[in-house]
Amino acid sequence: AKDSGKNRYHRYTRELNALVTKRIQMEADLRTALDQDRITVHFQPRVALPDGNTTGVEALARWELPDGGMVSPGEFIPIAEETGLIIPLGLVVLEKSLNQIQTLHQAGQDLYLSVNLSPKQFQQPDLVESVDAVLRKTGFPANRLEFEITETLIMKHLETSLGNLHRLSRRGIRLAIDDFGTGYSSLYYLKRLPIDVLKVDRSFVQDVEDDPSDAKLVETIILLAKNFGLRLVAEGVETQGQLDFLNALHCDEIQGYLFSKPLPFEALRQYLEQDGAT
Ligand code: C2E
Ligand code: CA
Ligand code: CA
Ligand code: CA
């Protein structure tokens, strides 16, 4: 080893300091972005099989930089979650997406809107009240709204989760488990919870053509969904081969670059016109 222990220690603390500084900087920048209304929403179409009709869209947060660049949610959502900024950020995403998709409803387009809810948001005691307030303010129909949550979140905070899930469900809001297959969920709770939709994680869909165990896994999840009466959505579909595989297994819906990337609102409107959904 070239490094003495002492040198390694110094390199380690230097890197750690740089990391901490970067996070603190990003937190400050994110606050500014929220103040300056730089958080916007892109929409990715969700498509029904086998006909390929667009049934809805998923709202995905975007942070637009003054120079036109974009920070990926993979970078800022975890920091927003740690710092509590996810509460105001989540509200911005909810309000903006409901407002925009409601204008499509008013134009006669019957679309579902899926919004991601993070663990911190989900543990807020006034989550349901703030959802109610946004529904009232925008006039968005509760039965066209869906929330995506992760199985790990539900299992970790089962008691609070149960209450919130039931209250949201009673309003007609659909509930989806996101990234299904990556966490641990008990089939018992799957049956007990008011869940409507499972979204199979992209990491499994990606390899169905050349990894027999991933193909088996996706097939099993599809059968599981059918047996529990849940809608099954495959995420991250990029190729015709993946689509053919999912079609053969009677998967209900897909989402992925094969049909469309997440789009800014105006581009979504154009996509839907070409799609013949209007
Ligand atoms: P997610 O909820 O699993 O969202 C799907 C992600 O997969 C999106 O990334 C989407 O652009 C990407 N994707 C969709 N189809 C394909 C495909 O065919 N190929 C590939 N390679 N990727 C595909 P995005 O927009 O970067 O978001 C990343 C994650 O950030 C989301 O994963 C979600 O966990 C989180 N996120 C985004 N917006 C929000 C939000 O408003 N609130 C919360 N709490 N989390 C959000
Ligand atoms: Ca999602
Ligand atoms: Ca997902
Ligand atoms: Ca694999």
PDB file of N, CA, C and O in Angstrom, residues 151-152 178-184 201 203-204:
ATOM      1  N   GLU A 151     -43.304   0.012  -0.892  1.00  0.00           N
ATOM      2  CA  GLU A 151     -43.694  -1.017   0.066  1.00  0.00           C
ATOM      3  C   GLU A 151     -42.906  -0.885   1.370  1.00  0.00           C
ATOM      4  O   GLU A 151     -43.436  -1.115   2.455  1.00  0.00           O
ATOM      5  N   THR A 152     -41.637  -0.488   1.259  1.00  0.00           N
ATOM      6  CA  THR A 152     -40.803  -0.336   2.452  1.00  0.00           C
ATOM      7  C   THR A 152     -41.416   0.693   3.394  1.00  0.00           C
ATOM      8  O   THR A 152     -41.462   0.498   4.612  1.00  0.00           O
ATOM      9  N   ASP A 178     -45.203   1.425  -5.648  1.00  0.00           N
ATOM     10  CA  ASP A 178     -44.160   1.750  -6.613  1.00  0.00           C
ATOM     11  C   ASP A 178     -42.956   0.827  -6.421  1.00  0.00           C
ATOM     12  O   ASP A 178     -42.756   0.310  -5.315  1.00  0.00           O
ATOM     13  N   ASP A 179     -42.171   0.633  -7.463  1.00  0.00           N
ATOM     14  CA  ASP A 179     -40.928  -0.154  -7.394  1.00  0.00           C
ATOM     15  C   ASP A 179     -41.176  -1.532  -6.798  1.00  0.00           C
ATOM     16  O   ASP A 179     -40.349  -2.056  -6.043  1.00  0.00           O
ATOM     17  N   PHE A 180     -42.328  -2.120  -7.112  1.00  0.00           N
ATOM     18  CA  PHE A 180     -42.692  -3.392  -6.484  1.00  0.00           C
ATOM     19  C   PHE A 180     -41.662  -4.472  -6.802  1.00  0.00           C
ATOM     20  O   PHE A 180     -41.213  -4.615  -7.934  1.00  0.00           O
ATOM     21  N   GLY A 181     -41.300  -5.224  -5.769  1.00  0.00           N
ATOM     22  CA  GLY A 181     -40.323  -6.288  -5.936  1.00  0.00           C
ATOM     23  C   GLY A 181     -38.963  -5.932  -5.366  1.00  0.00           C
ATOM     24  O   GLY A 181     -38.143  -6.807  -5.123  1.00  0.00           O
ATOM     25  N   THR A 182     -38.717  -4.632  -5.137  1.00  0.00           N
ATOM     26  CA  THR A 182     -37.397  -4.233  -4.642  1.00  0.00           C
ATOM     27  C   THR A 182     -37.354  -4.184  -3.117  1.00  0.00           C
ATOM     28  O   THR A 182     -36.290  -4.214  -2.528  1.00  0.00           O
ATOM     29  N   GLY A 183     -38.508  -4.050  -2.491  1.00  0.00           N
ATOM     30  CA  GLY A 183     -38.538  -3.982  -1.022  1.00  0.00           C
ATOM     31  C   GLY A 183     -38.952  -5.326  -0.470  1.00  0.00           C
ATOM     32  O   GLY A 183     -38.794  -6.347  -1.118  1.00  0.00           O
ATOM     33  N   TYR A 184     -39.489  -5.300   0.737  1.00  0.00           N
ATOM     34  CA  TYR A 184     -40.004  -6.536   1.284  1.00  0.00           C
ATOM     35  C   TYR A 184     -41.446  -6.239   1.620  1.00  0.00           C
ATOM     36  O   TYR A 184     -41.757  -5.278   2.284  1.00  0.00           O
ATOM     37  N   ASP A 201     -40.951  -2.905 -10.762  1.00  0.00           N
ATOM     38  CA  ASP A 201     -39.777  -2.056 -10.924  1.00  0.00           C
ATOM     39  C   ASP A 201     -39.069  -2.290 -12.256  1.00  0.00           C
ATOM     40  O   ASP A 201     -38.994  -3.401 -12.770  1.00  0.00           O
ATOM     41  N   SER A 203     -35.978  -2.382 -12.923  1.00  0.00           N
ATOM     42  CA  SER A 203     -34.803  -3.263 -12.897  1.00  0.00           C
ATOM     43  C   SER A 203     -35.156  -4.697 -13.307  1.00  0.00           C
ATOM     44  O   SER A 203     -34.312  -5.417 -13.830  1.00  0.00           O
ATOM     45  N   PHE A 204     -36.411  -5.113 -13.082  1.00  0.00           N
ATOM     46  CA  PHE A 204     -36.822  -6.469 -13.488  1.00  0.00           C
ATOM     47  C   PHE A 204     -37.255  -6.504 -14.948  1.00  0.00           C
ATOM     48  O   PHE A 204     -36.965  -7.444 -15.679  1.00  0.00           O
TER      49      PHE A 204
END
